[in-house]
Amino acid sequence: MDNDLERGDRERVNGQSSSVAREVPDDALLREMDGLEVYTPPRHAEGIVGWTMFDTPTAQDDTVVALLPKDKIGKVPNRGLVRIESEGDGRTYLGIVQAGPFAEPDGLRGDAPLVVTVQVRSGQMLLPQFHGRIHIELMGQKSGKAVTPPRFRPLPSSPVFLLDAGETRELLRCEGDMALGLAVGHDDLKVGIPSGRKSVMPRHTGVLGTTGAGKSTTVSRMIQQAQKAGMAVILLDVEGEYTEMGRPADNPEMVELLAERGIAAKGVSDTALYHLVGTETTNLRHPNRREFSPPFSRLSPYMVCEILDLTDAQQTRYWQAYENCKALLRELGIYPQRVMGRVEESHERRLERLDEFAEGYPGMTLGALLDVVSAFLHTVERQEDSPRLYSTEFRDSADRVMRRVKQSKAESAVSWRALRARLFRLMRLNVFDSRKPGVHSIDYDELARPGAVSVIDLSDMEAADLRNLVIADIIRGVERAQEKAFDAAARSGAEVPRTLVVVEEAHEFLSVERVRRMPNLFQTVSRIAKRGRKRWLGLVFITQHPQHLPDELLGLLNNYVLHRINDANTIGRLRRSIGGIDAGLWERVTSLAPGQAVVSFTHLSRAMLVTVDPTQCRLRMAEE
Ligand SMILES: Nc1ncnc2c1ncn2[C@@H]1O[C@H](COP(=O)(O)OP(=O)(O)O)[C@@H](O)[C@H]1O
Ligand SMILES: [Mg+2]
């Protein structure tokens, strides 16, 4: 009954037009076609998935269209790699499926009214015969083993072959021991980062994408893999998201994804959690938690002036106080230390190498500097008595301090007072030179130890400038320790140590606005980035606001993981500063699913679309 109805429908449709696919060619035509010599590609007939088509007036230089028989449509994935054996001239081209596979009816346009009518009226029954169409972006022309930019185009009707996994891997060069994920468009094609290659991680990395796009998951995966590869990792955790990395992933969604991929949930071993003295951490129960306090003497006076946002007049006073404080420390035998009239040699040598763009005067505490400023203010205000001094260095030597300060010409009580107020505010944070029991300065050799993962929780620091000062200081400390260890290993012929420094919320650390206001801070980072290339220190910057990153910073990065970015302007700007990602991939960036990313690394022959592996370790959800 039903069948009869359908047959009736079909006949009606056929009656209306003779051009519906299956029934189109009449018997005579079919017989004629059978008689024709069918085109058979002479070589490699096996493995052919389609043939290139003629170019149309809208054809573009780098792309070529190929048609696929119906049964091959399901075999040619988007982003799949293909080889085209140009028929007639013997040239071989390599390409990537940039769009498609599309299905279109034979001999008709897919949106022809007839096709539409048939489709809605009869569903599957009267589906015209169809074929596939793919748009191939030409990646290059093969000459021997090398691949060169294409100078010609494949001729029409050239056979198209899908590359197998081995060929694909060889062409994309996407292997590496640090597993990152799976390539989209390939069956089980793993994408990794080679941890041993100096030309990759030490060329610095940006992980960019909107909130919730998968950055932290990617970063935690990367860190765990880096540790496995024997690197030291230091993570500047601005939101306190990574403080529980030592525990296995327990978010049900991640656990399920891990199970699907056959990856075990596992915490990162050997983590240490650092937080600044007097600030909270998001994981108080971490088994290896360390409260730290940086010595004020580590900070470059130039950087301090920037952070304190001093006016020119205040800066002049700052330097006057700083120079006099130095002289007093020497005079009193505090630094260089003088024991029974003898000056400590090693201190003198250290002072000879002192680079005040990078560090302050050894042994100078914030309290001592503040005392000198107070003494100046006292003199300028022409007060008779001696001021009260508080630092351990100077409190018993007020007369010496006053004598010295009086020799130095000083004026303007207003700016001395303002300077004192600013230093006093910094002092009140109780961050520098802390004497609290159990609190130490960071041991940078320990941070740079191979296999150590150090999470620095900065989530409870409200003063952004101060936090940046701490971040800059830690990066610099790590760089020194890394250089020392690297040079020692290089001298002795041992395996060189490798270190990664990961900076979350990098836009807060190095925004365009901040870099303009604090040129010294950026110069420090830039110098470290350049030295890091030679001494195996890789920087990784993460941000959900890439539009705030200055071009100078993007200029330092050579590897990118681009998660979803919604804003077209931001993408436009990134496109101008990041090379090597083709237009088709840029278009994908706005619509990536969480965990998907466009990955462009120096070891890859071209940027790839990657489904990043789920993370094995636990991440804390950042507060919304
Ligand atoms: N690689 C991934 N695979 C599967 N899901 C992911 C992946 N990365 C992220 N997600 C999903 O997206 C959510 C947000 O990821 P997250 O890494 O915190 O993003 P971001 O740090 O960019 O804000 C995760 O909780 C998870 O649900
Ligand atoms: Mg995050």
mmCIF file of C-alpha atoms and ligand atoms in Angstrom, residues 209-218 241 251 253-254 257 504 563 594-596 611-615 619 621, ligand 1:
data_model
loop_
_atom_site.group_PDB
_atom_site.id
_atom_site.type_symbol
_atom_site.label_atom_id
_atom_site.label_comp_id
_atom_site.label_asym_id
_atom_site.label_seq_id
_atom_site.Cartn_x
_atom_site.Cartn_y
_atom_site.Cartn_z
ATOM 1 C CA GLY A 209 41.702 32.669 23.847
ATOM 2 C CA THR A 210 38.563 33.905 25.457
ATOM 3 C CA THR A 211 37.466 32.828 28.956
ATOM 4 C CA GLY A 212 36.375 29.208 28.973
ATOM 5 C CA ALA A 213 38.048 28.414 25.654
ATOM 6 C CA GLY A 214 40.469 25.947 27.214
ATOM 7 C CA LYS A 215 43.648 27.862 27.995
ATOM 8 C CA SER A 216 44.201 26.616 31.542
ATOM 9 C CA THR A 217 43.486 23.048 30.518
ATOM 10 C CA THR A 218 46.054 23.326 27.735
ATOM 11 C CA GLU A 241 43.782 28.190 39.606
ATOM 12 C CA ASN A 251 35.756 17.143 37.334
ATOM 13 C CA GLU A 253 33.460 15.918 32.436
ATOM 14 C CA MET A 254 37.260 15.729 32.343
ATOM 15 C CA LEU A 257 37.058 12.641 28.442
ATOM 16 C CA GLU A 504 48.906 33.534 33.545
ATOM 17 C CA HIS A 563 41.824 28.920 21.413
ATOM 18 C CA PRO A 594 36.414 24.439 24.185
ATOM 19 C CA GLY A 595 39.706 22.603 24.035
ATOM 20 C CA GLN A 596 40.140 23.068 20.300
ATOM 21 C CA THR A 611 41.838 18.947 19.817
ATOM 22 C CA VAL A 612 43.861 19.424 22.962
ATOM 23 C CA ASP A 613 44.024 16.465 25.330
ATOM 24 C CA PRO A 614 41.997 16.721 28.504
ATOM 25 C CA THR A 615 44.089 17.462 31.552
ATOM 26 C CA LEU A 619 42.275 22.669 38.154
ATOM 27 C CA MET A 621 37.580 26.769 38.771
HETATM 28 N N1 LIG B 1 41.129 20.077 26.043
HETATM 29 C C1 LIG B 1 39.840 20.071 26.432
HETATM 30 N N2 LIG B 1 39.045 19.031 26.159
HETATM 31 C C2 LIG B 1 37.760 19.049 26.532
HETATM 32 N N3 LIG B 1 37.164 20.043 27.198
HETATM 33 C C3 LIG B 1 37.890 21.113 27.495
HETATM 34 C C4 LIG B 1 39.270 21.184 27.130
HETATM 35 N N4 LIG B 1 39.739 22.359 27.552
HETATM 36 C C5 LIG B 1 38.718 22.989 28.160
HETATM 37 N N5 LIG B 1 37.597 22.259 28.128
HETATM 38 C C6 LIG B 1 36.301 22.643 28.719
HETATM 39 O O1 LIG B 1 36.233 24.052 28.851
HETATM 40 C C7 LIG B 1 36.191 24.429 30.208
HETATM 41 C C8 LIG B 1 37.021 25.666 30.441
HETATM 42 O O2 LIG B 1 38.380 25.372 30.224
HETATM 43 P P1 LIG B 1 39.564 26.246 30.833
HETATM 44 O O3 LIG B 1 40.801 25.522 30.484
HETATM 45 O O4 LIG B 1 39.330 26.559 32.248
HETATM 46 O O5 LIG B 1 39.416 27.573 29.963
HETATM 47 P P2 LIG B 1 40.134 28.987 30.125
HETATM 48 O O6 LIG B 1 41.351 28.787 30.955
HETATM 49 O O7 LIG B 1 40.448 29.382 28.730
HETATM 50 O O8 LIG B 1 39.143 29.892 30.761
HETATM 51 C C9 LIG B 1 36.665 23.212 30.970
HETATM 52 O O9 LIG B 1 36.145 23.150 32.252
HETATM 53 C C10 LIG B 1 36.155 22.086 30.110
HETATM 54 O O10 LIG B 1 34.802 21.853 30.364
#
